[in-house]
Amino acid sequence: MGSGVYANEISILIVTSGRGKQGGKARTKAKCRSSRADLQFPVGRVHHLLCKGNYMERIGAGAPIYLAAVLEYLTAEVLELAGNAPRDNKKMRIIPRHLQLAIRNDEELNKLLGGVTIAQGGVLPNIQAVLLPKKTESHHHKVQCK
């Protein structure tokens, strides 16, 4: 009827930062869970794969961190052992053969990865003692007699 403004016609839009009494303080930069846990392996991706794998209905917050840490440790262990072989031969690249030798020569890793076949890995060199040439006893006997 009139040109007056009624209270129910006015809408007030108040934009807040959602930080309570802090006001509009700047939000700290987002930090991924891998860097929080000081890991190289992706904690978020491990969590996603655990959820997607239908292992359990719910996955705890610590489970992907622990699993990523274990995977990182095992990877570092294998790479450290496998890196020795090319370094001895003055090579710069780790090939599957080096991985195979590193795993099969380590007792614990061999037990863990016993049923694993590494493509292009080859086999461990193993010559039966019977097939090796016999050492001549006369040479050793002459050295001892003098």
Tab-separated table of N, CA and C in Angstrom:
chain	number	residue	atom	x	y	z
A	1	MET	N	0.800	-1.163	0.000
A	1	MET	CA	0.000	0.000	0.000
A	1	MET	C	0.851	1.238	0.000
A	2	GLY	N	1.647	1.420	1.008
A	2	GLY	CA	2.515	2.578	1.028
A	2	GLY	C	3.882	2.210	0.481
A	3	SER	N	4.728	3.193	0.418
A	3	SER	CA	6.076	2.940	-0.073
A	3	SER	C	7.060	2.685	1.062
A	4	GLY	N	6.568	2.396	2.245
A	4	GLY	CA	7.428	2.158	3.410
A	4	GLY	C	8.134	0.809	3.325
A	5	VAL	N	9.211	0.697	4.020
A	5	VAL	CA	9.985	-0.545	4.046
A	5	VAL	C	9.662	-1.259	5.344
A	6	TYR	N	9.239	-2.476	5.230
A	6	TYR	CA	8.892	-3.259	6.401
A	6	TYR	C	10.062	-4.145	6.799
A	7	ALA	N	10.097	-4.524	8.053
A	7	ALA	CA	11.225	-5.290	8.603
A	7	ALA	C	11.384	-6.648	7.925
A	8	ASN	N	10.302	-7.265	7.547
A	8	ASN	CA	10.416	-8.595	6.949
A	8	ASN	C	10.867	-8.537	5.493
A	9	GLU	N	10.925	-7.380	4.903
A	9	GLU	CA	11.372	-7.253	3.525
A	9	GLU	C	12.867	-6.985	3.425
A	10	ILE	N	13.500	-6.657	4.538
A	10	ILE	CA	14.930	-6.352	4.511
A	10	ILE	C	15.707	-7.612	4.885
A	11	SER	N	16.639	-7.957	4.054
A	11	SER	CA	17.508	-9.099	4.390
A	11	SER	C	18.926	-8.572	4.533
A	12	ILE	N	19.538	-8.912	5.623
A	12	ILE	CA	20.893	-8.453	5.888
A	12	ILE	C	21.830	-9.628	5.665
A	13	LEU	N	22.817	-9.413	4.846
A	13	LEU	CA	23.791	-10.457	4.534
A	13	LEU	C	25.074	-10.163	5.293
A	14	ILE	N	25.393	-11.033	6.224
A	14	ILE	CA	26.620	-10.876	6.996
A	14	ILE	C	27.560	-12.008	6.598
A	15	VAL	N	28.726	-11.639	6.118
A	15	VAL	CA	29.715	-12.630	5.706
A	15	VAL	C	30.776	-12.709	6.784
A	16	THR	N	30.929	-13.889	7.344
A	16	THR	CA	31.974	-14.086	8.351
A	16	THR	C	32.941	-15.144	7.845
A	17	SER	N	34.090	-15.149	8.455
A	17	SER	CA	35.112	-16.096	8.028
A	17	SER	C	34.928	-17.456	8.680
A	18	GLY	N	34.007	-17.563	9.632
A	18	GLY	CA	33.797	-18.838	10.294
A	18	GLY	C	34.864	-19.142	11.326
A	19	ARG	N	35.512	-18.108	11.845
A	19	ARG	CA	36.592	-18.324	12.801
A	19	ARG	C	36.244	-17.792	14.193
A	20	GLY	N	35.013	-17.555	14.456
A	20	GLY	CA	34.625	-17.091	15.776
A	20	GLY	C	35.200	-15.727	16.091
A	21	LYS	N	35.820	-15.613	17.262
A	21	LYS	CA	36.343	-14.321	17.717
A	21	LYS	C	37.651	-13.937	17.041
A	22	GLN	N	38.273	-14.870	16.362
A	22	GLN	CA	39.551	-14.564	15.715
A	22	GLN	C	39.387	-13.551	14.599
A	23	GLY	N	38.207	-13.475	14.079
A	23	GLY	CA	38.001	-12.552	12.973
A	23	GLY	C	38.530	-13.146	11.687
A	24	GLY	N	39.104	-12.327	10.843
A	24	GLY	CA	39.550	-12.779	9.535
A	24	GLY	C	41.018	-13.104	9.465
A	25	LYS	N	41.554	-13.740	10.493
A	25	LYS	CA	42.973	-14.090	10.445
A	25	LYS	C	43.231	-15.026	9.279
A	26	ALA	N	44.392	-14.884	8.690
A	26	ALA	CA	44.724	-15.703	7.526
A	26	ALA	C	44.876	-17.162	7.942
A	27	ARG	N	44.346	-18.021	7.120
A	27	ARG	CA	44.423	-19.453	7.375
A	27	ARG	C	45.830	-19.937	7.050
A	28	THR	N	46.352	-20.849	7.878
A	28	THR	CA	47.690	-21.379	7.606
A	28	THR	C	47.652	-22.224	6.341
A	29	LYS	N	48.766	-22.277	5.668
A	29	LYS	CA	48.833	-22.993	4.397
A	29	LYS	C	48.596	-24.480	4.627
A	30	ALA	N	47.815	-25.082	3.763
A	30	ALA	CA	47.492	-26.504	3.887
A	30	ALA	C	48.762	-27.338	3.782
A	31	LYS	N	48.844	-28.355	4.630
A	31	LYS	CA	50.021	-29.214	4.664
A	31	LYS	C	49.549	-30.648	4.477
A	32	CYS	N	50.141	-31.346	3.542
A	32	CYS	CA	49.701	-32.714	3.287
A	32	CYS	C	50.149	-33.624	4.426
A	33	ARG	N	49.456	-34.756	4.553
A	33	ARG	CA	49.739	-35.665	5.664
A	33	ARG	C	51.107	-36.310	5.539
A	34	SER	N	51.600	-36.447	4.318
A	34	SER	CA	52.931	-37.031	4.127
A	34	SER	C	54.006	-36.140	4.723
A	35	SER	N	53.899	-34.841	4.495
A	35	SER	CA	54.909	-33.936	5.043
A	35	SER	C	54.750	-33.784	6.549
A	36	ARG	N	53.529	-33.880	7.053
A	36	ARG	CA	53.328	-33.842	8.503
A	36	ARG	C	53.990	-35.035	9.173
A	37	ALA	N	53.912	-36.191	8.523
A	37	ALA	CA	54.510	-37.405	9.077
A	37	ALA	C	55.968	-37.552	8.662
A	38	ASP	N	56.490	-36.582	7.904
A	38	ASP	CA	57.874	-36.600	7.417
A	38	ASP	C	58.144	-37.847	6.574
A	39	LEU	N	57.226	-38.120	5.640
A	39	LEU	CA	57.343	-39.282	4.758
A	39	LEU	C	57.400	-38.831	3.310
A	40	GLN	N	57.973	-39.682	2.467
A	40	GLN	CA	57.989	-39.435	1.029
A	40	GLN	C	56.797	-40.107	0.351
A	41	PHE	N	56.333	-41.210	0.914
A	41	PHE	CA	55.216	-41.935	0.320
A	41	PHE	C	53.906	-41.190	0.583
A	42	PRO	N	52.955	-41.235	-0.361
A	42	PRO	CA	51.726	-40.449	-0.250
A	42	PRO	C	50.716	-41.071	0.713
A	43	VAL	N	50.527	-40.439	1.861
A	43	VAL	CA	49.595	-40.942	2.867
A	43	VAL	C	48.163	-40.859	2.347
A	44	GLY	N	47.830	-39.768	1.672
A	44	GLY	CA	46.477	-39.602	1.146
A	44	GLY	C	46.114	-40.667	0.127
A	45	ARG	N	47.039	-40.993	-0.737
A	45	ARG	CA	46.782	-42.019	-1.749
A	45	ARG	C	46.651	-43.393	-1.112
A	46	VAL	N	47.488	-43.672	-0.107
A	46	VAL	CA	47.394	-44.950	0.606
A	46	VAL	C	46.035	-45.054	1.292
A	47	HIS	N	45.581	-43.957	1.902
A	47	HIS	CA	44.262	-43.942	2.546
A	47	HIS	C	43.165	-44.209	1.523
A	48	HIS	N	43.258	-43.557	0.392
A	48	HIS	CA	42.259	-43.746	-0.665
A	48	HIS	C	42.226	-45.201	-1.128
A	49	LEU	N	43.407	-45.801	-1.297
A	49	LEU	CA	43.470	-47.192	-1.744
A	49	LEU	C	42.958	-48.152	-0.678
A	50	LEU	N	43.193	-47.832	0.592
A	50	LEU	CA	42.651	-48.662	1.668
A	50	LEU	C	41.126	-48.595	1.684
A	51	CYS	N	40.585	-47.400	1.479
A	51	CYS	CA	39.127	-47.241	1.455
A	51	CYS	C	38.525	-47.945	0.246
A	52	LYS	N	39.169	-47.795	-0.895
A	52	LYS	CA	38.660	-48.355	-2.141
A	52	LYS	C	38.775	-49.878	-2.171
A	53	GLY	N	39.711	-50.427	-1.403
A	53	GLY	CA	39.963	-51.859	-1.438
A	53	GLY	C	38.963	-52.700	-0.683
A	54	ASN	N	38.022	-52.087	0.030
A	54	ASN	CA	37.011	-52.815	0.805
A	54	ASN	C	37.632	-53.788	1.806
A	55	TYR	N	38.694	-53.357	2.473
A	55	TYR	CA	39.289	-54.189	3.511
A	55	TYR	C	38.446	-54.103	4.778
A	56	MET	N	38.025	-52.898	5.105
A	56	MET	CA	37.135	-52.671	6.246
A	56	MET	C	36.173	-51.557	5.867
A	57	GLU	N	35.086	-51.478	6.644
A	57	GLU	CA	34.112	-50.429	6.364
A	57	GLU	C	34.688	-49.050	6.682
A	58	ARG	N	35.472	-48.994	7.769
A	58	ARG	CA	36.063	-47.720	8.184
A	58	ARG	C	37.567	-47.895	8.343
A	59	ILE	N	38.304	-46.848	7.999
A	59	ILE	CA	39.767	-46.852	8.102
A	59	ILE	C	40.166	-45.753	9.082
A	60	GLY	N	40.977	-46.093	10.083
A	60	GLY	CA	41.427	-45.113	11.068
A	60	GLY	C	42.384	-44.107	10.456
A	61	ALA	N	42.591	-43.012	11.166
A	61	ALA	CA	43.461	-41.949	10.657
A	61	ALA	C	44.927	-42.359	10.674
A	62	GLY	N	45.320	-43.225	11.612
A	62	GLY	CA	46.722	-43.615	11.735
A	62	GLY	C	47.134	-44.742	10.813
A	63	ALA	N	46.165	-45.516	10.322
A	63	ALA	CA	46.482	-46.694	9.505
A	63	ALA	C	47.226	-46.349	8.215
A	64	PRO	N	46.771	-45.376	7.414
A	64	PRO	CA	47.511	-45.080	6.183
A	64	PRO	C	48.892	-44.491	6.445
A	65	ILE	N	49.047	-43.776	7.560
A	65	ILE	CA	50.360	-43.214	7.895
A	65	ILE	C	51.329	-44.333	8.218
A	66	TYR	N	50.869	-45.284	9.025
A	66	TYR	CA	51.709	-46.417	9.421
A	66	TYR	C	52.084	-47.254	8.202
A	67	LEU	N	51.092	-47.533	7.350
A	67	LEU	CA	51.345	-48.343	6.160
A	67	LEU	C	52.296	-47.636	5.204
A	68	ALA	N	52.132	-46.339	5.022
A	68	ALA	CA	53.034	-45.579	4.147
A	68	ALA	C	54.453	-45.591	4.704
A	69	ALA	N	54.591	-45.511	6.032
A	69	ALA	CA	55.918	-45.544	6.649
A	69	ALA	C	56.584	-46.903	6.455
A	70	VAL	N	55.813	-47.977	6.584
A	70	VAL	CA	56.356	-49.328	6.388
A	70	VAL	C	56.787	-49.521	4.941
A	71	LEU	N	55.948	-49.080	4.002
A	71	LEU	CA	56.291	-49.207	2.582
A	71	LEU	C	57.539	-48.404	2.245
A	72	GLU	N	57.649	-47.213	2.816
A	72	GLU	CA	58.823	-46.381	2.565
A	72	GLU	C	60.085	-47.031	3.123
A	73	TYR	N	59.979	-47.620	4.315
A	73	TYR	CA	61.137	-48.284	4.925
A	73	TYR	C	61.596	-49.471	4.080
A	74	LEU	N	60.638	-50.305	3.648
A	74	LEU	CA	60.995	-51.478	2.841
A	74	LEU	C	61.615	-51.066	1.512
A	75	THR	N	61.068	-50.029	0.899
A	75	THR	CA	61.611	-49.542	-0.366
A	75	THR	C	63.034	-49.030	-0.185
A	76	ALA	N	63.255	-48.272	0.880
A	76	ALA	CA	64.600	-47.745	1.142
A	76	ALA	C	65.589	-48.876	1.393
A	77	GLU	N	65.141	-49.907	2.105
A	77	GLU	CA	66.009	-51.053	2.406
A	77	GLU	C	66.420	-51.777	1.122
A	78	VAL	N	65.440	-52.058	0.262
A	78	VAL	CA	65.728	-52.772	-0.990
A	78	VAL	C	66.619	-51.928	-1.891
A	79	LEU	N	66.324	-50.633	-2.007
A	79	LEU	CA	67.119	-49.773	-2.885
A	79	LEU	C	68.540	-49.591	-2.372
A	80	GLU	N	68.697	-49.566	-1.051
A	80	GLU	CA	70.046	-49.438	-0.502
A	80	GLU	C	70.881	-50.671	-0.836
A	81	LEU	N	70.281	-51.853	-0.657
A	81	LEU	CA	71.007	-53.089	-0.965
A	81	LEU	C	71.237	-53.237	-2.465
A	82	ALA	N	70.232	-52.863	-3.263
A	82	ALA	CA	70.353	-53.005	-4.713
A	82	ALA	C	71.314	-51.978	-5.299
A	83	GLY	N	71.508	-50.856	-4.628
A	83	GLY	CA	72.404	-49.819	-5.137
A	83	GLY	C	73.867	-50.159	-4.997
A	84	ASN	N	74.189	-51.138	-4.156
A	84	ASN	CA	75.592	-51.514	-3.969
A	84	ASN	C	76.158	-52.231	-5.192
A	85	ALA	N	75.356	-53.071	-5.838
A	85	ALA	CA	75.842	-53.859	-6.979
A	85	ALA	C	76.270	-52.981	-8.154
A	86	PRO	N	75.460	-52.032	-8.613
A	86	PRO	CA	75.924	-51.204	-9.734
A	86	PRO	C	77.102	-50.307	-9.356
A	87	ARG	N	77.160	-49.879	-8.101
A	87	ARG	CA	78.263	-49.026	-7.673
A	87	ARG	C	79.582	-49.791	-7.734
A	88	ASP	N	79.554	-51.074	-7.370
A	88	ASP	CA	80.768	-51.890	-7.433
A	88	ASP	C	81.255	-52.062	-8.867
A	89	ASN	N	80.317	-52.135	-9.806
A	89	ASN	CA	80.662	-52.328	-11.219
A	89	ASN	C	80.756	-51.015	-11.982
A	90	LYS	N	80.791	-49.893	-11.273
A	90	LYS	CA	80.900	-48.559	-11.865
A	90	LYS	C	79.756	-48.261	-12.836
A	91	LYS	N	78.562	-48.704	-12.470
A	91	LYS	CA	77.359	-48.404	-13.251
A	91	LYS	C	76.547	-47.360	-12.491
A	92	MET	N	75.648	-46.699	-13.212
A	92	MET	CA	74.861	-45.627	-12.605
A	92	MET	C	73.376	-45.973	-12.497
A	93	ARG	N	72.983	-47.160	-12.922
A	93	ARG	CA	71.565	-47.483	-13.005
A	93	ARG	C	71.280	-48.821	-12.339
A	94	ILE	N	70.212	-48.861	-11.541
A	94	ILE	CA	69.781	-50.114	-10.927
A	94	ILE	C	68.860	-50.818	-11.914
A	95	ILE	N	69.171	-52.059	-12.229
A	95	ILE	CA	68.357	-52.862	-13.143
A	95	ILE	C	67.694	-53.986	-12.339
A	96	PRO	N	66.711	-54.673	-12.914
A	96	PRO	CA	66.032	-55.746	-12.173
A	96	PRO	C	66.972	-56.826	-11.640
A	97	ARG	N	68.062	-57.077	-12.338
A	97	ARG	CA	69.034	-58.067	-11.861
A	97	ARG	C	69.619	-57.654	-10.509
A	98	HIS	N	69.884	-56.363	-10.339
A	98	HIS	CA	70.425	-55.875	-9.077
A	98	HIS	C	69.403	-56.030	-7.949
A	99	LEU	N	68.132	-55.776	-8.258
A	99	LEU	CA	67.077	-55.974	-7.267
A	99	LEU	C	66.995	-57.441	-6.860
A	100	GLN	N	67.053	-58.316	-7.849
A	100	GLN	CA	66.984	-59.759	-7.582
A	100	GLN	C	68.128	-60.205	-6.682
A	101	LEU	N	69.344	-59.784	-7.006
A	101	LEU	CA	70.506	-60.174	-6.207
A	101	LEU	C	70.401	-59.630	-4.784
A	102	ALA	N	69.940	-58.396	-4.645
A	102	ALA	CA	69.821	-57.787	-3.318
A	102	ALA	C	68.802	-58.529	-2.461
A	103	ILE	N	67.661	-58.856	-3.046
A	103	ILE	CA	66.594	-59.515	-2.288
A	103	ILE	C	66.980	-60.941	-1.926
A	104	ARG	N	67.527	-61.680	-2.875
A	104	ARG	CA	67.831	-63.103	-2.626
A	104	ARG	C	69.037	-63.289	-1.715
A	105	ASN	N	69.931	-62.316	-1.644
A	105	ASN	CA	71.092	-62.440	-0.759
A	105	ASN	C	70.791	-61.988	0.670
A	106	ASP	N	69.659	-61.316	0.877
A	106	ASP	CA	69.263	-60.889	2.217
A	106	ASP	C	68.253	-61.898	2.764
A	107	GLU	N	68.552	-62.450	3.938
A	107	GLU	CA	67.732	-63.529	4.483
A	107	GLU	C	66.293	-63.094	4.748
A	108	GLU	N	66.108	-61.934	5.389
A	108	GLU	CA	64.762	-61.488	5.752
A	108	GLU	C	63.951	-61.065	4.533
A	109	LEU	N	64.581	-60.328	3.610
A	109	LEU	CA	63.860	-59.917	2.398
A	109	LEU	C	63.515	-61.126	1.543
A	110	ASN	N	64.404	-62.118	1.508
A	110	ASN	CA	64.138	-63.329	0.738
A	110	ASN	C	62.941	-64.072	1.317
A	111	LYS	N	62.831	-64.083	2.642
A	111	LYS	CA	61.693	-64.742	3.284
A	111	LYS	C	60.404	-63.985	2.984
A	112	LEU	N	60.466	-62.657	3.041
A	112	LEU	CA	59.285	-61.830	2.781
A	112	LEU	C	58.833	-61.949	1.329
A	113	LEU	N	59.793	-61.914	0.411
A	113	LEU	CA	59.479	-61.924	-1.025
A	113	LEU	C	59.820	-63.274	-1.656
A	114	GLY	N	59.630	-64.343	-0.904
A	114	GLY	CA	59.981	-65.675	-1.389
A	114	GLY	C	59.183	-66.100	-2.610
A	115	GLY	N	57.900	-65.773	-2.634
A	115	GLY	CA	57.050	-66.196	-3.739
A	115	GLY	C	56.970	-65.197	-4.876
A	116	VAL	N	57.826	-64.195	-4.865
A	116	VAL	CA	57.771	-63.128	-5.872
A	116	VAL	C	58.753	-63.430	-6.992
A	117	THR	N	58.288	-63.296	-8.217
A	117	THR	CA	59.156	-63.436	-9.382
A	117	THR	C	59.455	-62.049	-9.927
A	118	ILE	N	60.724	-61.736	-10.077
A	118	ILE	CA	61.135	-60.440	-10.621
A	118	ILE	C	61.479	-60.640	-12.091
A	119	ALA	N	60.767	-59.945	-12.965
A	119	ALA	CA	61.013	-60.068	-14.401
A	119	ALA	C	62.417	-59.577	-14.734
A	120	GLN	N	63.106	-60.294	-15.584
A	120	GLN	CA	64.477	-59.984	-16.006
A	120	GLN	C	65.459	-60.010	-14.832
A	121	GLY	N	65.106	-60.743	-13.772
A	121	GLY	CA	65.952	-60.790	-12.586
A	121	GLY	C	67.032	-61.851	-12.639
A	122	GLY	N	66.804	-62.908	-13.405
A	122	GLY	CA	67.770	-63.996	-13.450
A	122	GLY	C	67.724	-64.827	-12.176
A	123	VAL	N	68.764	-65.624	-11.969
A	123	VAL	CA	68.852	-66.475	-10.786
A	123	VAL	C	70.161	-66.191	-10.062
A	124	LEU	N	70.244	-66.659	-8.821
A	124	LEU	CA	71.485	-66.505	-8.071
A	124	LEU	C	72.536	-67.457	-8.617
A	125	PRO	N	73.755	-67.019	-8.744
A	125	PRO	CA	74.810	-67.937	-9.173
A	125	PRO	C	75.057	-68.968	-8.076
A	126	ASN	N	74.916	-70.244	-8.432
A	126	ASN	CA	75.078	-71.308	-7.443
A	126	ASN	C	75.742	-72.501	-8.122
A	127	ILE	N	77.001	-72.732	-7.816
A	127	ILE	CA	77.740	-73.860	-8.386
A	127	ILE	C	77.965	-74.875	-7.276
A	128	GLN	N	77.590	-76.127	-7.555
A	128	GLN	CA	77.778	-77.187	-6.567
A	128	GLN	C	79.262	-77.359	-6.262
A	129	ALA	N	79.573	-77.630	-5.012
A	129	ALA	CA	80.967	-77.769	-4.586
A	129	ALA	C	81.658	-78.937	-5.286
A	130	VAL	N	80.898	-79.969	-5.632
A	130	VAL	CA	81.469	-81.146	-6.301
A	130	VAL	C	81.992	-80.781	-7.683
A	131	LEU	N	81.354	-79.817	-8.330
A	131	LEU	CA	81.725	-79.451	-9.693
A	131	LEU	C	82.919	-78.507	-9.755
A	132	LEU	N	83.280	-77.905	-8.642
A	132	LEU	CA	84.416	-76.985	-8.630
A	132	LEU	C	85.722	-77.766	-8.750
A	133	PRO	N	86.727	-77.182	-9.417
A	133	PRO	CA	88.012	-77.895	-9.538
A	133	PRO	C	88.658	-78.065	-8.167
A	134	LYS	N	89.257	-79.246	-7.980
A	134	LYS	CA	89.884	-79.546	-6.693
A	134	LYS	C	91.206	-78.810	-6.588
A	135	LYS	N	91.473	-78.318	-5.386
A	135	LYS	CA	92.742	-77.636	-5.142
A	135	LYS	C	93.824	-78.696	-4.967
A	136	THR	N	94.996	-78.420	-5.515
A	136	THR	CA	96.092	-79.392	-5.406
A	136	THR	C	96.672	-79.339	-4.008
A	137	GLU	N	96.799	-80.503	-3.415
A	137	GLU	CA	97.311	-80.600	-2.047
A	137	GLU	C	98.816	-80.377	-2.013
A	138	SER	N	99.515	-80.701	-3.122
A	138	SER	CA	100.973	-80.627	-3.111
A	138	SER	C	101.461	-79.195	-2.902
A	139	HIS	N	100.729	-78.217	-3.479
A	139	HIS	CA	101.129	-76.818	-3.330
A	139	HIS	C	101.034	-76.393	-1.861
A	140	HIS	N	99.915	-76.750	-1.203
A	140	HIS	CA	99.737	-76.398	0.202
A	140	HIS	C	100.752	-77.129	1.083
A	141	HIS	N	101.056	-78.368	0.727
A	141	HIS	CA	101.994	-79.161	1.519
A	141	HIS	C	103.402	-78.577	1.442
A	142	LYS	N	103.801	-78.113	0.253
A	142	LYS	CA	105.132	-77.532	0.079
A	142	LYS	C	105.280	-76.247	0.890
A	143	VAL	N	104.213	-75.444	0.933
A	143	VAL	CA	104.264	-74.181	1.657
A	143	VAL	C	104.400	-74.444	3.151
A	144	GLN	N	103.683	-75.446	3.654
A	144	GLN	CA	103.727	-75.745	5.078
A	144	GLN	C	105.065	-76.339	5.502
A	145	CYS	N	105.706	-77.144	4.641
A	145	CYS	CA	106.961	-77.803	4.983
A	145	CYS	C	108.111	-76.824	5.097
A	146	LYS	N	108.121	-75.758	4.370
A	146	LYS	CA	109.240	-74.815	4.375
A	146	LYS	C	109.308	-74.047	5.602
